[in-house]
Coordinates of C-alpha atoms in Angstrom, one line a residue:
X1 CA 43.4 41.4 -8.6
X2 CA 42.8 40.9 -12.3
X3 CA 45.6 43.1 -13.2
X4 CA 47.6 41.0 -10.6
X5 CA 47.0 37.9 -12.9
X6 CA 47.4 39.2 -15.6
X7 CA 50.9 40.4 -15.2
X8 CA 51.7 36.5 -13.5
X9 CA 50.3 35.1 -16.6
X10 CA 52.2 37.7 -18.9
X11 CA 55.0 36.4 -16.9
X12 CA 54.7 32.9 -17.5
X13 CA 53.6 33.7 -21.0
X14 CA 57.3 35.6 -21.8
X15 CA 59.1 32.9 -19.6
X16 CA 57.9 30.0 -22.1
X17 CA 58.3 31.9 -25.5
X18 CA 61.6 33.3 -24.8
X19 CA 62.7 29.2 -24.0
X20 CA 61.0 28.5 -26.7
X21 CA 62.7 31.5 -29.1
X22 CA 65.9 30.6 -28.0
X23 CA 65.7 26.9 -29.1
X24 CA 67.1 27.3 -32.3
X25 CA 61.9 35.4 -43.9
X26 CA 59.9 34.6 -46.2
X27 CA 56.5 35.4 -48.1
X28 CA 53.3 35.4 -46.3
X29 CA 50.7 33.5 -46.7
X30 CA 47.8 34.8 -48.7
X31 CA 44.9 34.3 -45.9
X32 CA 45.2 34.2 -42.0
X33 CA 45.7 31.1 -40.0
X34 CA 44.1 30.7 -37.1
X35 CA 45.8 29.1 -33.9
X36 CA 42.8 26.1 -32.8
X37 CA 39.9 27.3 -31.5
X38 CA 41.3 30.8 -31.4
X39 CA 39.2 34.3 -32.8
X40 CA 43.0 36.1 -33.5
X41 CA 44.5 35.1 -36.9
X42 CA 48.1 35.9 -38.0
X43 CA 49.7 35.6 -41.6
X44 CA 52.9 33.8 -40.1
X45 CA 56.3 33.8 -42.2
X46 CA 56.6 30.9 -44.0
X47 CA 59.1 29.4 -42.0
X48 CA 57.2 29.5 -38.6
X49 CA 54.4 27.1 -38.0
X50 CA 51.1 26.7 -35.8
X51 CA 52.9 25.9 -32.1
X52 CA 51.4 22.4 -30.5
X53 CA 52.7 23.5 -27.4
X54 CA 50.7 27.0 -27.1
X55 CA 48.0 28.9 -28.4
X56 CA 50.0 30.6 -31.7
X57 CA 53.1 30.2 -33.5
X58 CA 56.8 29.3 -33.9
X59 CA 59.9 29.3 -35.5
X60 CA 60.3 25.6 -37.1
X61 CA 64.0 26.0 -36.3
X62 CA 63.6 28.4 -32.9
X63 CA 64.1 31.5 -32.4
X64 CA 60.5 32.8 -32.7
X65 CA 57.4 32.5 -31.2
X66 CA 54.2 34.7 -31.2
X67 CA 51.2 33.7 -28.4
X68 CA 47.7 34.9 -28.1
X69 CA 45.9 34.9 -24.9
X70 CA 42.2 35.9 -24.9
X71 CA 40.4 37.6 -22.1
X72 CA 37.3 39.6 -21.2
X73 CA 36.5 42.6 -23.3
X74 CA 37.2 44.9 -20.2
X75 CA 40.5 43.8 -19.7
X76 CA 41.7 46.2 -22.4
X77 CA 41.7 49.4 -20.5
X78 CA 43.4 47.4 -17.5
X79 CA 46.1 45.9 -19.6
X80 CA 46.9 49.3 -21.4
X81 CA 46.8 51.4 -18.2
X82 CA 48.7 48.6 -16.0
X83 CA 51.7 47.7 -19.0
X84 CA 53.9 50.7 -17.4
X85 CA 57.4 50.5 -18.4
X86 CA 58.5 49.5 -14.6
X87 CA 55.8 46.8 -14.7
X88 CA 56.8 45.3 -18.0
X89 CA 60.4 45.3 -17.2
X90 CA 59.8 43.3 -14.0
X91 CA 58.5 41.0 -16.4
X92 CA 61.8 40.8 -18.3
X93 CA 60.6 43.6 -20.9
X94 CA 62.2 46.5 -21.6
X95 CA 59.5 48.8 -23.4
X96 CA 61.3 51.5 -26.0
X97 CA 58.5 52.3 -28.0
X98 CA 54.8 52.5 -27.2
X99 CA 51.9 53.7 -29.8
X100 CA 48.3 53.5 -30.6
X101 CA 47.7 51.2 -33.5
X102 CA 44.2 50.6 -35.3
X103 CA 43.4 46.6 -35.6
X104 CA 40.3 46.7 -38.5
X105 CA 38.3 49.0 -36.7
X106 CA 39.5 47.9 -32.8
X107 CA 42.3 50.4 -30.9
X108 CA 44.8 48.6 -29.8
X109 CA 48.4 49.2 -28.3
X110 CA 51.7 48.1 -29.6
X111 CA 54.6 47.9 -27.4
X112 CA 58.4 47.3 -28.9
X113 CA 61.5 46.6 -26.8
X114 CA 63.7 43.4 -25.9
X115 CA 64.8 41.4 -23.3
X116 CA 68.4 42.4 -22.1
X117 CA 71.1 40.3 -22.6
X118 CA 72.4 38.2 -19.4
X119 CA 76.2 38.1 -19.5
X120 CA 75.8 35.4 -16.7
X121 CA 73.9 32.4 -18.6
X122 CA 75.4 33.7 -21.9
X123 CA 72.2 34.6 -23.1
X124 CA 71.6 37.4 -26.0
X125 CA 68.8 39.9 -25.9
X126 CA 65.3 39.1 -27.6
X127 CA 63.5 41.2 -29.2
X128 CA 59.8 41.7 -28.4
X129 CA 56.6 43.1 -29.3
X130 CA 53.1 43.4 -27.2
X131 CA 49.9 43.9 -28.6
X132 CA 46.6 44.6 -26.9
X133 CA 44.1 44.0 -28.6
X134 CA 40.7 46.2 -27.2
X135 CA 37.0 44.5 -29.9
X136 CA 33.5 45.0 -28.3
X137 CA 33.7 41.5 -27.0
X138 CA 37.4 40.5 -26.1
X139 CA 40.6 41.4 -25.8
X140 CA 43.3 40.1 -27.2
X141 CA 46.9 39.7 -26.0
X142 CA 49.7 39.0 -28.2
X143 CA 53.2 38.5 -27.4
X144 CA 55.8 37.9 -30.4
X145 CA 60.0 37.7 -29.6
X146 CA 62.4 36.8 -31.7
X147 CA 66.6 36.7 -31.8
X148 CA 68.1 38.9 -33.8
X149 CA 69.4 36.1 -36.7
X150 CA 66.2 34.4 -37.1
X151 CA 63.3 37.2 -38.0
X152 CA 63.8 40.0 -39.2
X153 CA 62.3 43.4 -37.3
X154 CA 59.6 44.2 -39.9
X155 CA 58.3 40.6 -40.7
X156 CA 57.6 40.3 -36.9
X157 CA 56.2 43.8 -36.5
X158 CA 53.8 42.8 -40.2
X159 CA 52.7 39.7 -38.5
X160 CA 51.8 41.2 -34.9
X161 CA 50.0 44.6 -36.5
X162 CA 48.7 42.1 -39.4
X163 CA 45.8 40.0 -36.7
X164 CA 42.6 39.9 -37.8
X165 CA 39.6 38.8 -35.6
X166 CA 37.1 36.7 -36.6
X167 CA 33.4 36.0 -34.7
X168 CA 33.5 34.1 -31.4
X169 CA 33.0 30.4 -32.4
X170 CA 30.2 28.4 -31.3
X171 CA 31.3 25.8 -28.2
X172 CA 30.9 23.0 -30.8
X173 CA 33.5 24.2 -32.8
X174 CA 36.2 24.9 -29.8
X175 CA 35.5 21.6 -28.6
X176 CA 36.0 20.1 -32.4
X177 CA 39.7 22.2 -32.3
X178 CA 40.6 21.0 -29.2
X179 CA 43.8 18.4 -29.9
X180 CA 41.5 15.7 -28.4
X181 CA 38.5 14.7 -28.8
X182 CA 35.8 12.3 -26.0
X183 CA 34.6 9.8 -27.5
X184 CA 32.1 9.3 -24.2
X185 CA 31.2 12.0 -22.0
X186 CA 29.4 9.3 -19.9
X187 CA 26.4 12.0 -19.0
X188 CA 28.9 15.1 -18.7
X189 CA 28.8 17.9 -21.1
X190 CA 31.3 20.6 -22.7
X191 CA 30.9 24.3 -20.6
X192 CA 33.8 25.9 -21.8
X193 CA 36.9 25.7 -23.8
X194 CA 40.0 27.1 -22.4
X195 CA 42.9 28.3 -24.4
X196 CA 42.6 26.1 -27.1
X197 CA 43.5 22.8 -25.4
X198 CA 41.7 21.9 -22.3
X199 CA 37.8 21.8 -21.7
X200 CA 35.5 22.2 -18.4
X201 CA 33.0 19.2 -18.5
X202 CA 29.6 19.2 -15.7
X203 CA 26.9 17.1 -15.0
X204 CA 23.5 19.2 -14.5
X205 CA 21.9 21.8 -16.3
X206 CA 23.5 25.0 -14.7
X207 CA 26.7 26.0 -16.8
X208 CA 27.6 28.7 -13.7
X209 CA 28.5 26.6 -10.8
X210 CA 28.4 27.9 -7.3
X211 CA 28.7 26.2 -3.9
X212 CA 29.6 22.8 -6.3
X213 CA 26.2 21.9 -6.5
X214 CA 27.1 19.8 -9.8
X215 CA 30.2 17.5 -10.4
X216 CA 33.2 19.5 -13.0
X217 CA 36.0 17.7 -15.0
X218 CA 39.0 19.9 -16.3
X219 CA 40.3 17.8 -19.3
X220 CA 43.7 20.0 -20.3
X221 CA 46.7 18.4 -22.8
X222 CA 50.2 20.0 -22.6
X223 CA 53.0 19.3 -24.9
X224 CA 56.3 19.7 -23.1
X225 CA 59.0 17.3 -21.3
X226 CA 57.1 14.8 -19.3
X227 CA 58.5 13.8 -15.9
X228 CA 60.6 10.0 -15.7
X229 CA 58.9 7.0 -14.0
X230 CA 60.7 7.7 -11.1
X231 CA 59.3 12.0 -11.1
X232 CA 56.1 10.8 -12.2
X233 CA 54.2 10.4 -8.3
X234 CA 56.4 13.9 -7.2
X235 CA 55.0 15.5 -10.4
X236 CA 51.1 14.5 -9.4
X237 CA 50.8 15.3 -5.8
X238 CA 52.7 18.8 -7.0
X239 CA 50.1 19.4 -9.4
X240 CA 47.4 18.2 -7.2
X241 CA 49.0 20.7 -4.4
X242 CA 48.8 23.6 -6.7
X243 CA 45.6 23.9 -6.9
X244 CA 44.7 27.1 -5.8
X245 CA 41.2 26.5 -4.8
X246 CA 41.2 23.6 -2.8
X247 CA 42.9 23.2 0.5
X248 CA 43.8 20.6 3.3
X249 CA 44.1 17.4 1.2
X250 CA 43.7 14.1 2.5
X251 CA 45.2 11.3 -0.3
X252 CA 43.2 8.3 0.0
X253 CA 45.0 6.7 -3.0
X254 CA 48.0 7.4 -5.0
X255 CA 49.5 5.3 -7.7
X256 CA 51.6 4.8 -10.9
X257 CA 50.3 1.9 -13.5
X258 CA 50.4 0.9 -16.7
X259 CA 47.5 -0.2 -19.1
X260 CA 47.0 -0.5 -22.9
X261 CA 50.6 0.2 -23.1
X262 CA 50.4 3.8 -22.0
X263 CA 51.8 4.6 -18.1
X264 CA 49.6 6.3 -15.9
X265 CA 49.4 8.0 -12.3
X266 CA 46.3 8.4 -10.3
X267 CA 45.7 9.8 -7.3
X268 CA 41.9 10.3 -5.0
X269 CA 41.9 12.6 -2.3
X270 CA 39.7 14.5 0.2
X271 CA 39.9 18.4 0.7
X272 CA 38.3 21.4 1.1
X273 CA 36.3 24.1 -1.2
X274 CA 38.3 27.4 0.0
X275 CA 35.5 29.8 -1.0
X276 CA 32.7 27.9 0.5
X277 CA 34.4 25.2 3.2
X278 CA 32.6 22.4 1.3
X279 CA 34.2 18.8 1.7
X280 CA 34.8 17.8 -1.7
X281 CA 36.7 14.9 -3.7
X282 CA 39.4 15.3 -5.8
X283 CA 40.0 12.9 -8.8
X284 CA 43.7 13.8 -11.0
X285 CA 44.1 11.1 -13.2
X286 CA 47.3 11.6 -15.8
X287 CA 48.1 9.8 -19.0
X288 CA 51.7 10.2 -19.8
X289 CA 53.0 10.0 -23.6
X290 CA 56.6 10.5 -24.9
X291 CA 55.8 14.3 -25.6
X292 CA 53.3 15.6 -22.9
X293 CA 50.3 14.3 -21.2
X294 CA 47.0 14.5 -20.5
X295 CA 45.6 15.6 -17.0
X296 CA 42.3 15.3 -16.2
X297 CA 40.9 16.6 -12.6
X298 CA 37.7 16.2 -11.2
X299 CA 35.7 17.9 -8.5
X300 CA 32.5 16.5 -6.6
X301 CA 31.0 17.1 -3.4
X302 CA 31.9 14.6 -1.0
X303 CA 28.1 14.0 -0.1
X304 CA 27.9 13.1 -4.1
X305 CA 30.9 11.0 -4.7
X306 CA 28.9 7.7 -5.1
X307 CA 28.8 6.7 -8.5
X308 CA 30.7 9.8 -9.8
X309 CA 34.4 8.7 -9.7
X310 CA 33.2 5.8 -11.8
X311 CA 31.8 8.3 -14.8
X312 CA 35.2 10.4 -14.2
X313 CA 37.5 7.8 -15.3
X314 CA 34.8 6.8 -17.5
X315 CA 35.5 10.0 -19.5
X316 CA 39.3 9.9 -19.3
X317 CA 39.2 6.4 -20.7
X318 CA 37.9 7.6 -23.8
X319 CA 40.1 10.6 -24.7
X320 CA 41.6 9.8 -28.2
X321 CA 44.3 12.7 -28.8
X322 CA 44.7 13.5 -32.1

């Protein structure tokens, strides 16, 4: 299963940078930067810049990109025995080089290859490079592409082979480098950060949740093409739907307004817990801006819901972005 989701995610992952590479070298910089709340820091070309709308970098005029995606320390042997050539191609990635590379005094692996061409959309191969990353206490994976006129083969493979990991940072600081910040958590706290721009918020002491015996709010903020006025209600109950979790959803309310001069959609609904069959309710609420938005979705128990919706939009009402 985790090597299942993994290879999704690596999909995903790919998908987005190779958009992103094919939107549009020089010294490097004397120390590493560090994507926000990140542990994986690069020494990126001076022409490509920390990315707002991922965890790691881009090309300032496209056609570059490099990600990081953390995960548990025993993903490593998973990722490295799972990356087989017929796996990584089904992901669009045409391995021509593996070998075993040393990251400070981590193992890691580095795969080289490209994307093919497609004749059909006119599109011209990308090259690519994969690096697992295998430290004590995470692994790191880091995916760099780039078309052939914007950076050069070495600079990409310097700044891929060039990470360096630092200690995990306290949740203070990955809640101080998330790219908003609370200004009332109205009696909810901080659990986790979650690659580097959303946050998992409870109320109660336990910070492992099971059978949703305390209320959670996902705060997450994604930079990309927001959906039209006339998308915006499609786009909610889509994301509501998608929720993998939750099942059989009941709306009570769903609508579109606008306050303080920003546009918003809202929607309240019943469903149910998959893993445990508890009646919950479901809270999306979505701030829209001319680059992204913010969605914030909360979770309580339907037998708790008294009181609770009120300190959810509480919370989203205070959310400054940066």
């Amino acid at each position: 299963m985790l090597m299942r989701n993994l290879m999704l995610r690596l999909g995903r992952v790919l998908c987005a940078a190779a958009l992103a590479a094919s939107l549009g070298s020089a010294a490097h910089a004397a120390d590493p930067v560090f994507p926000p709340g990140s542990r994986f820091g690069f020494e990126p070309p001076a022409d490509m810049v920390l990315s707002r709308r991922f965890s790691g970098f881009e090309r300032k005029e496209g056609g570059a990109t490099l990600s990081i995606v953390e995960l548990p320390a025993n993903a490593f042997a998973e990722l490295v025995s799972g990356f087989t050539d017929a796996n990584l191609l089904s992901q669009g990635f045409a391995v021509e080089k593996r070998e075993e590379v040393k990251i400070g005094d981590n193992e890691g692996m580095l795969y080289t290859g490209e994307q093919p061409a497609d004749p059909n959309a006119s599109a011209p191969a990308i090259r690519k490079w994969i690096l697992v990353v295998g430290a004590p206490s995470v692994t790191g994976l880091v995916i760099a592409q780039a078309l052939p006129d914007a950076e050069t083969e070495a600079t990409m493979r310097k700044m891929v082979t060039g990470v360096t990991l630092r200690p995990a940072l306290s949740l203070t600081q990955q809640v101080d480098a998330l790219p908003f910040r609370i200004a009332d958590l109205a009696g909810f706290r901080p659990v986790r950060v979650l690659a580097g721009n959303s946050v998992l918020l409870t109320q109660g002491p336990k910070d492992q949740m099971q059978n949703l015996e305390q209320p959670i709010l996902v705060l997450a903020q994604a930079v990309q093409q927001p959906p039209t006025a006339e998308q915006r209600d499609g786009f909610a109950r889509a994301a509501l739907a998608s929720n993998q979790t939750l099942k059989d959803f009941v709306i009570e309310r769903s609508q579109s307004y606008r306050s303080n001069g920003v546009d918003w959609h809202e929607i309240v609904a019943r469903a149910i817990d998959q893993p445990t069959n508890v009646p919950v309710v479901v809270s999306q609420t979505i701030r829209f801006a001319p680059d992204g938005y913010l969605r914030a979705l909360g979770v309580v128990r339907e037998d708790q819901r008294t009181g609770v919706l009120a300190k959810f939009r509480e919370v989203v009402d205070s959310v400054q972005v940066k």
